[in-house]
Amino acid sequence: MFGFFKKGLDKTLEAIRSSRPADKKISKEILEEMLLEADVSYEIVEEIIYYLPPQDEVKKDDLKRILKTYFIYENVAEIKPDKPFVELILGVNGAGKTTTIAKLANLYKTSNKSVILGACDTFRAGAIEQLKQWAKRIEVPIIATNQGHDPSAVAFDTISSALAKNIDNVLLDTAGRLQNQTNLANELSKIVRISARAYENAPHRKILVLDGTQGNAGVAQAKAFNDIVKLDGVIITKLDGTPKGGALFGVARELELPILYIGVGESMNDLVKFEPNDFVDTLVDGMYN
């Protein structure tokens, strides 16, 4: 697991180390520059500095202890072992949402779970075909219709099919239009309502896919989606391609929602469960090496 986090944080650690003078102990002033280089927000950096012990030199264990508190969530939804377990996947175009759905499906398959996909993004040209190609590649069934059809009907049919075939996991794709459009809000809310008609309490988990290269700019986007459907968790993609890994602290703090998985590469196996302790240990150990 540490290897995956190191892979995902290589560019972030490069940025951090570039701001640390050679052969110098890490003072609070140096730490501040290092954290800002990693796209930790200024407000959070000031918090971290404030809660450190009064001495100027920053000890590794003190820093780890403080950073890990940002991933203690008070509002984590209880996940019940429903079958099928229905997940609604949200996010703007370009965040890696469709690829993430494929990676999630592959992850479930390797855990001996059966999976079905629902192509509820009936708005974007090519979205249905893209998801069909992924379904074929990873050998899972998919429910799809034509562009422009009602996405809620696709969600209903997908969940109904899962119930009829005793499938373990349902992954519903959704349109990725800009989050400030009223029609998107109405569409997502309707999918949630219709899903619950197909199967009580569905969708059981609503997950937002965020592009890690956006850094802290993604927090506002996440808040907008959260206002529409009340999210249950976040997946961060493209973490390996950005020096902005420190933005995860802002995502966790502002949303008070768990980061479930992170994407650290292009292959099907490059979606890994997010472990806060491993993330912080990898980040801080890299800062001190």
mmCIF file of C-alpha atoms in Angstrom:
data_model
loop_
_atom_site.group_PDB
_atom_site.id
_atom_site.type_symbol
_atom_site.label_atom_id
_atom_site.label_comp_id
_atom_site.label_asym_id
_atom_site.label_seq_id
_atom_site.Cartn_x
_atom_site.Cartn_y
_atom_site.Cartn_z
ATOM 1 C CA MET A 1 0.000 0.000 0.000
ATOM 2 C CA PHE A 2 2.833 2.408 0.836
ATOM 3 C CA GLY A 3 4.172 1.845 -2.692
ATOM 4 C CA PHE A 4 0.900 3.032 -4.227
ATOM 5 C CA PHE A 5 0.868 6.169 -2.092
ATOM 6 C CA LYS A 6 4.490 6.931 -2.932
ATOM 7 C CA LYS A 7 3.659 6.561 -6.624
ATOM 8 C CA GLY A 8 0.709 8.917 -6.208
ATOM 9 C CA LEU A 9 2.695 11.492 -4.250
ATOM 10 C CA ASP A 10 5.940 11.590 -6.240
ATOM 11 C CA LYS A 11 5.204 14.942 -7.892
ATOM 12 C CA THR A 12 3.861 16.403 -4.650
ATOM 13 C CA LEU A 13 7.020 15.370 -2.789
ATOM 14 C CA GLU A 14 9.180 16.847 -5.560
ATOM 15 C CA ALA A 15 7.433 20.194 -5.091
ATOM 16 C CA ILE A 16 7.787 20.006 -1.311
ATOM 17 C CA ARG A 17 11.480 19.151 -1.369
ATOM 18 C CA SER A 18 12.204 21.979 -3.807
ATOM 19 C CA SER A 19 11.282 24.461 -1.091
ATOM 20 C CA ARG A 20 13.410 22.878 1.645
ATOM 21 C CA PRO A 21 16.970 24.230 1.976
ATOM 22 C CA ALA A 22 19.567 21.457 1.866
ATOM 23 C CA ASP A 23 20.881 20.114 5.177
ATOM 24 C CA LYS A 24 18.547 22.281 7.237
ATOM 25 C CA LYS A 25 16.178 21.143 9.931
ATOM 26 C CA ILE A 26 12.531 21.839 9.256
ATOM 27 C CA SER A 27 11.459 24.982 11.060
ATOM 28 C CA LYS A 28 7.909 26.287 11.125
ATOM 29 C CA GLU A 29 8.820 28.828 8.450
ATOM 30 C CA ILE A 30 10.250 26.146 6.168
ATOM 31 C CA LEU A 31 7.302 23.847 6.867
ATOM 32 C CA GLU A 32 4.902 26.604 5.860
ATOM 33 C CA GLU A 33 6.611 26.982 2.481
ATOM 34 C CA MET A 34 6.699 23.202 1.953
ATOM 35 C CA LEU A 35 2.991 22.745 2.665
ATOM 36 C CA LEU A 36 1.985 25.660 0.445
ATOM 37 C CA GLU A 37 4.028 24.136 -2.397
ATOM 38 C CA ALA A 38 1.886 20.990 -2.048
ATOM 39 C CA ASP A 39 -1.307 23.074 -2.405
ATOM 40 C CA VAL A 40 -2.326 22.800 1.231
ATOM 41 C CA SER A 41 -4.566 25.844 1.653
ATOM 42 C CA TYR A 42 -3.126 28.822 3.530
ATOM 43 C CA GLU A 43 -5.827 28.581 6.193
ATOM 44 C CA ILE A 44 -4.991 24.944 6.923
ATOM 45 C CA VAL A 45 -1.246 25.654 6.931
ATOM 46 C CA GLU A 46 -1.817 28.327 9.576
ATOM 47 C CA GLU A 47 -3.870 25.853 11.624
ATOM 48 C CA ILE A 48 -1.133 23.247 11.450
ATOM 49 C CA ILE A 49 1.515 25.743 12.548
ATOM 50 C CA TYR A 50 -0.703 26.917 15.403
ATOM 51 C CA TYR A 51 -1.210 23.421 16.819
ATOM 52 C CA LEU A 52 2.446 22.409 16.661
ATOM 53 C CA PRO A 53 4.440 22.512 19.938
ATOM 54 C CA PRO A 54 6.047 25.894 20.708
ATOM 55 C CA GLN A 55 9.626 25.002 19.708
ATOM 56 C CA ASP A 56 10.746 26.226 16.298
ATOM 57 C CA GLU A 57 11.995 22.878 14.987
ATOM 58 C CA VAL A 58 9.140 20.712 13.732
ATOM 59 C CA LYS A 59 9.364 17.098 14.849
ATOM 60 C CA LYS A 60 8.141 14.438 12.446
ATOM 61 C CA ASP A 61 5.836 12.681 14.929
ATOM 62 C CA ASP A 62 4.183 15.965 15.973
ATOM 63 C CA LEU A 63 3.462 16.839 12.350
ATOM 64 C CA LYS A 64 2.025 13.380 11.604
ATOM 65 C CA ARG A 65 -0.253 13.550 14.635
ATOM 66 C CA ILE A 66 -1.738 16.883 13.574
ATOM 67 C CA LEU A 67 -2.140 16.016 9.892
ATOM 68 C CA LYS A 68 -3.987 12.791 10.686
ATOM 69 C CA THR A 69 -6.698 14.709 12.567
ATOM 70 C CA TYR A 70 -7.922 16.148 9.252
ATOM 71 C CA PHE A 71 -9.163 12.700 8.253
ATOM 72 C CA ILE A 72 -11.296 12.069 11.333
ATOM 73 C CA TYR A 73 -14.843 12.330 10.007
ATOM 74 C CA GLU A 74 -17.878 12.889 12.221
ATOM 75 C CA ASN A 75 -20.550 12.514 9.548
ATOM 76 C CA VAL A 76 -19.724 9.188 7.945
ATOM 77 C CA ALA A 77 -22.851 7.465 6.628
ATOM 78 C CA GLU A 78 -23.402 3.941 7.852
ATOM 79 C CA ILE A 79 -22.986 1.554 4.936
ATOM 80 C CA LYS A 80 -25.267 -1.457 5.189
ATOM 81 C CA PRO A 81 -24.525 -4.646 3.237
ATOM 82 C CA ASP A 82 -27.433 -4.286 0.801
ATOM 83 C CA LYS A 83 -27.617 -6.508 -2.259
ATOM 84 C CA PRO A 84 -27.454 -5.071 -4.756
ATOM 85 C CA PHE A 85 -25.292 -2.295 -3.343
ATOM 86 C CA VAL A 86 -26.084 0.725 -5.521
ATOM 87 C CA GLU A 87 -23.569 3.523 -6.021
ATOM 88 C CA LEU A 88 -24.246 6.749 -7.894
ATOM 89 C CA ILE A 89 -21.050 8.189 -9.400
ATOM 90 C CA LEU A 90 -20.939 11.942 -10.025
ATOM 91 C CA GLY A 91 -18.438 14.460 -11.344
ATOM 92 C CA VAL A 92 -17.789 17.000 -14.084
ATOM 93 C CA ASN A 93 -16.529 16.013 -17.518
ATOM 94 C CA GLY A 94 -12.800 15.452 -17.593
ATOM 95 C CA ALA A 95 -12.451 14.349 -13.977
ATOM 96 C CA GLY A 96 -11.961 10.717 -14.981
ATOM 97 C CA LYS A 97 -15.420 9.605 -13.879
ATOM 98 C CA THR A 98 -16.058 6.937 -16.521
ATOM 99 C CA THR A 99 -12.580 5.435 -16.153
ATOM 100 C CA THR A 100 -13.030 5.424 -12.378
ATOM 101 C CA ILE A 101 -16.310 3.511 -12.745
ATOM 102 C CA ALA A 102 -14.467 0.897 -14.803
ATOM 103 C CA LYS A 103 -11.702 0.682 -12.190
ATOM 104 C CA LEU A 104 -14.270 0.303 -9.401
ATOM 105 C CA ALA A 105 -16.044 -2.436 -11.323
ATOM 106 C CA ASN A 106 -12.726 -4.199 -11.827
ATOM 107 C CA LEU A 107 -11.925 -3.823 -8.119
ATOM 108 C CA TYR A 108 -15.236 -5.425 -7.163
ATOM 109 C CA LYS A 109 -14.760 -8.223 -9.698
ATOM 110 C CA THR A 110 -11.350 -9.088 -8.264
ATOM 111 C CA SER A 111 -13.096 -9.336 -4.863
ATOM 112 C CA ASN A 112 -15.426 -11.954 -6.356
ATOM 113 C CA LYS A 113 -18.404 -9.589 -6.549
ATOM 114 C CA SER A 114 -20.742 -9.451 -9.537
ATOM 115 C CA VAL A 115 -21.204 -5.998 -11.078
ATOM 116 C CA ILE A 116 -23.572 -4.250 -13.496
ATOM 117 C CA LEU A 117 -23.143 -0.784 -14.991
ATOM 118 C CA GLY A 118 -25.873 1.749 -15.736
ATOM 119 C CA ALA A 119 -25.162 4.301 -18.484
ATOM 120 C CA CYS A 120 -27.186 7.171 -17.006
ATOM 121 C CA ASP A 121 -25.134 9.847 -18.766
ATOM 122 C CA THR A 122 -27.500 10.168 -21.707
ATOM 123 C CA PHE A 123 -26.560 13.806 -22.293
ATOM 124 C CA ARG A 124 -22.961 13.790 -23.524
ATOM 125 C CA ALA A 125 -22.279 12.489 -27.018
ATOM 126 C CA GLY A 126 -20.200 9.347 -26.797
ATOM 127 C CA ALA A 127 -20.653 8.785 -23.046
ATOM 128 C CA ILE A 128 -22.841 5.720 -23.520
ATOM 129 C CA GLU A 129 -20.498 4.170 -26.064
ATOM 130 C CA GLN A 130 -17.471 4.850 -23.865
ATOM 131 C CA LEU A 131 -19.044 3.034 -20.916
ATOM 132 C CA LYS A 132 -20.114 0.167 -23.213
ATOM 133 C CA GLN A 133 -16.506 -0.257 -24.293
ATOM 134 C CA TRP A 134 -15.339 -0.415 -20.689
ATOM 135 C CA ALA A 135 -18.068 -2.933 -19.837
ATOM 136 C CA LYS A 136 -16.917 -5.130 -22.705
ATOM 137 C CA ARG A 137 -13.268 -4.826 -21.709
ATOM 138 C CA ILE A 138 -13.821 -5.817 -18.070
ATOM 139 C CA GLU A 139 -16.579 -8.278 -18.970
ATOM 140 C CA VAL A 140 -19.493 -6.940 -16.954
ATOM 141 C CA PRO A 141 -23.098 -6.364 -18.101
ATOM 142 C CA ILE A 142 -24.409 -2.892 -18.825
ATOM 143 C CA ILE A 143 -27.843 -1.319 -19.184
ATOM 144 C CA ALA A 144 -27.820 1.448 -21.779
ATOM 145 C CA THR A 145 -30.169 3.334 -24.076
ATOM 146 C CA ASN A 146 -29.809 6.111 -26.640
ATOM 147 C CA GLN A 147 -28.539 9.640 -26.175
ATOM 148 C CA GLY A 148 -31.267 11.969 -24.954
ATOM 149 C CA HIS A 149 -33.322 9.314 -23.170
ATOM 150 C CA ASP A 150 -34.380 9.654 -19.528
ATOM 151 C CA PRO A 151 -31.389 8.778 -17.306
ATOM 152 C CA SER A 152 -33.700 7.956 -14.387
ATOM 153 C CA ALA A 153 -35.285 5.189 -16.454
ATOM 154 C CA VAL A 154 -31.823 3.735 -17.080
ATOM 155 C CA ALA A 155 -31.111 3.787 -13.337
ATOM 156 C CA PHE A 156 -34.430 2.058 -12.617
ATOM 157 C CA ASP A 157 -33.810 -0.626 -15.253
ATOM 158 C CA THR A 158 -30.241 -1.239 -14.066
ATOM 159 C CA ILE A 159 -31.261 -1.727 -10.434
ATOM 160 C CA SER A 160 -34.215 -3.895 -11.470
ATOM 161 C CA SER A 161 -31.900 -6.074 -13.561
ATOM 162 C CA ALA A 162 -29.482 -6.422 -10.652
ATOM 163 C CA LEU A 163 -32.323 -7.524 -8.382
ATOM 164 C CA ALA A 164 -33.583 -10.051 -10.917
ATOM 165 C CA LYS A 165 -30.107 -11.504 -11.540
ATOM 166 C CA ASN A 166 -28.906 -11.394 -7.910
ATOM 167 C CA ILE A 167 -25.988 -9.065 -8.778
ATOM 168 C CA ASP A 168 -23.892 -7.687 -5.917
ATOM 169 C CA ASN A 169 -22.933 -4.191 -7.076
ATOM 170 C CA VAL A 170 -24.576 -1.535 -9.246
ATOM 171 C CA LEU A 171 -22.536 1.409 -10.577
ATOM 172 C CA LEU A 172 -24.559 4.237 -12.121
ATOM 173 C CA ASP A 173 -22.786 6.760 -14.334
ATOM 174 C CA THR A 174 -24.251 10.290 -14.509
ATOM 175 C CA ALA A 175 -23.924 13.334 -16.709
ATOM 176 C CA GLY A 176 -20.940 15.566 -15.993
ATOM 177 C CA ARG A 177 -22.231 18.949 -17.036
ATOM 178 C CA LEU A 178 -21.189 21.985 -15.068
ATOM 179 C CA GLN A 179 -22.466 21.782 -11.515
ATOM 180 C CA ASN A 180 -24.120 25.229 -11.548
ATOM 181 C CA GLN A 181 -26.752 24.232 -14.123
ATOM 182 C CA THR A 182 -30.241 23.918 -12.694
ATOM 183 C CA ASN A 183 -31.170 21.138 -15.092
ATOM 184 C CA LEU A 184 -28.276 19.017 -13.837
ATOM 185 C CA ALA A 185 -29.446 19.470 -10.243
ATOM 186 C CA ASN A 186 -32.976 18.442 -11.214
ATOM 187 C CA GLU A 187 -31.729 15.435 -13.179
ATOM 188 C CA LEU A 188 -29.515 14.117 -10.367
ATOM 189 C CA SER A 189 -32.250 14.575 -7.783
ATOM 190 C CA LYS A 190 -34.673 12.653 -10.005
ATOM 191 C CA ILE A 191 -32.195 9.764 -10.452
ATOM 192 C CA VAL A 192 -31.915 9.506 -6.666
ATOM 193 C CA ARG A 193 -35.717 9.446 -6.248
ATOM 194 C CA ILE A 194 -36.295 6.868 -8.989
ATOM 195 C CA SER A 195 -33.463 4.659 -7.708
ATOM 196 C CA ALA A 196 -35.198 4.501 -4.332
ATOM 197 C CA ARG A 197 -38.395 3.377 -6.074
ATOM 198 C CA ALA A 198 -36.506 0.552 -7.768
ATOM 199 C CA TYR A 199 -34.896 -0.553 -4.512
ATOM 200 C CA GLU A 200 -35.442 0.865 -1.030
ATOM 201 C CA ASN A 201 -32.672 3.211 0.179
ATOM 202 C CA ALA A 202 -30.896 3.187 -3.192
ATOM 203 C CA PRO A 203 -28.520 4.673 -4.086
ATOM 204 C CA HIS A 204 -26.716 3.460 -0.977
ATOM 205 C CA ARG A 205 -23.663 5.580 -1.654
ATOM 206 C CA LYS A 206 -23.270 8.773 -3.708
ATOM 207 C CA ILE A 207 -19.656 9.327 -4.691
ATOM 208 C CA LEU A 208 -18.071 12.386 -6.274
ATOM 209 C CA VAL A 209 -15.056 11.923 -8.550
ATOM 210 C CA LEU A 210 -12.660 14.885 -8.273
ATOM 211 C CA ASP A 211 -9.744 15.646 -10.557
ATOM 212 C CA GLY A 212 -6.659 15.761 -8.323
ATOM 213 C CA THR A 213 -4.867 18.134 -10.697
ATOM 214 C CA GLN A 214 -7.365 20.864 -9.766
ATOM 215 C CA GLY A 215 -6.102 20.954 -6.195
ATOM 216 C CA ASN A 216 -8.090 23.148 -3.847
ATOM 217 C CA ALA A 217 -10.134 24.500 -6.755
ATOM 218 C CA GLY A 218 -12.085 21.236 -6.626
ATOM 219 C CA VAL A 219 -13.446 21.940 -3.149
ATOM 220 C CA ALA A 220 -16.036 24.462 -4.372
ATOM 221 C CA GLN A 221 -17.114 22.007 -7.061
ATOM 222 C CA ALA A 222 -17.530 19.297 -4.438
ATOM 223 C CA LYS A 223 -19.609 21.569 -2.212
ATOM 224 C CA ALA A 224 -21.961 22.302 -5.117
ATOM 225 C CA PHE A 225 -22.561 18.608 -5.782
ATOM 226 C CA ASN A 226 -22.980 17.987 -2.067
ATOM 227 C CA ASP A 227 -25.738 20.599 -1.954
ATOM 228 C CA ILE A 228 -27.612 18.751 -4.702
ATOM 229 C CA VAL A 229 -27.493 15.126 -3.552
ATOM 230 C CA LYS A 230 -25.726 14.950 -0.157
ATOM 231 C CA LEU A 231 -22.570 13.037 -0.962
ATOM 232 C CA ASP A 232 -21.275 10.034 0.976
ATOM 233 C CA GLY A 233 -17.682 10.078 -0.175
ATOM 234 C CA VAL A 234 -15.074 11.273 -2.659
ATOM 235 C CA ILE A 235 -12.642 9.641 -5.082
ATOM 236 C CA ILE A 236 -9.569 11.641 -6.108
ATOM 237 C CA THR A 237 -8.209 10.867 -9.588
ATOM 238 C CA LYS A 238 -4.898 11.653 -11.335
ATOM 239 C CA LEU A 239 -3.037 12.088 -8.061
ATOM 240 C CA ASP A 240 0.147 10.765 -9.649
ATOM 241 C CA GLY A 241 0.115 13.549 -12.239
ATOM 242 C CA THR A 242 0.005 16.556 -9.942
ATOM 243 C CA PRO A 243 2.106 18.295 -7.271
ATOM 244 C CA LYS A 244 -1.132 19.266 -5.501
ATOM 245 C CA GLY A 245 -1.525 16.231 -3.238
ATOM 246 C CA GLY A 246 -1.799 18.500 -0.205
ATOM 247 C CA ALA A 247 -5.239 19.571 -1.400
ATOM 248 C CA LEU A 248 -6.627 16.349 0.077
ATOM 249 C CA PHE A 249 -6.491 17.993 3.490
ATOM 250 C CA GLY A 250 -8.777 20.758 2.226
ATOM 251 C CA VAL A 251 -11.186 18.278 0.654
ATOM 252 C CA ALA A 252 -11.447 16.312 3.908
ATOM 253 C CA ARG A 253 -11.740 19.399 6.118
ATOM 254 C CA GLU A 254 -14.254 21.360 4.055
ATOM 255 C CA LEU A 255 -16.551 18.486 3.099
ATOM 256 C CA GLU A 256 -16.223 16.385 6.263
ATOM 257 C CA LEU A 257 -16.634 13.374 3.987
ATOM 258 C CA PRO A 258 -14.337 10.376 3.639
ATOM 259 C CA ILE A 259 -11.944 10.096 0.713
ATOM 260 C CA LEU A 260 -12.711 6.523 -0.377
ATOM 261 C CA TYR A 261 -10.208 5.838 -3.145
ATOM 262 C CA ILE A 262 -7.415 7.568 -5.021
ATOM 263 C CA GLY A 263 -6.332 7.099 -8.615
ATOM 264 C CA VAL A 264 -2.565 6.774 -8.982
ATOM 265 C CA GLY A 265 -2.136 5.712 -12.614
ATOM 266 C CA GLU A 266 -3.720 4.587 -15.867
ATOM 267 C CA SER A 267 -3.993 0.829 -15.367
ATOM 268 C CA MET A 268 -7.081 -0.959 -14.064
ATOM 269 C CA ASN A 269 -5.312 -1.696 -10.784
ATOM 270 C CA ASP A 270 -4.293 1.912 -10.122
ATOM 271 C CA LEU A 271 -7.345 2.714 -7.999
ATOM 272 C CA VAL A 272 -6.527 2.071 -4.351
ATOM 273 C CA LYS A 273 -8.417 2.431 -1.116
ATOM 274 C CA PHE A 274 -7.467 5.626 0.653
ATOM 275 C CA GLU A 275 -5.788 4.977 3.988
ATOM 276 C CA PRO A 276 -5.272 8.297 5.826
ATOM 277 C CA ASN A 277 -2.477 7.013 8.060
ATOM 278 C CA ASP A 278 -0.535 5.620 5.099
ATOM 279 C CA PHE A 279 -1.089 8.852 3.154
ATOM 280 C CA VAL A 280 0.190 11.073 5.977
ATOM 281 C CA ASP A 281 3.107 8.765 6.810
ATOM 282 C CA THR A 282 4.213 8.674 3.166
ATOM 283 C CA LEU A 283 3.905 12.451 2.821
ATOM 284 C CA VAL A 284 5.725 13.356 6.042
ATOM 285 C CA ASP A 285 8.442 10.704 5.709
ATOM 286 C CA GLY A 286 9.105 12.041 2.212
ATOM 287 C CA MET A 287 9.389 15.581 3.555
ATOM 288 C CA TYR A 288 12.065 14.566 6.059
ATOM 289 C CA ASN A 289 14.119 12.305 3.759
#
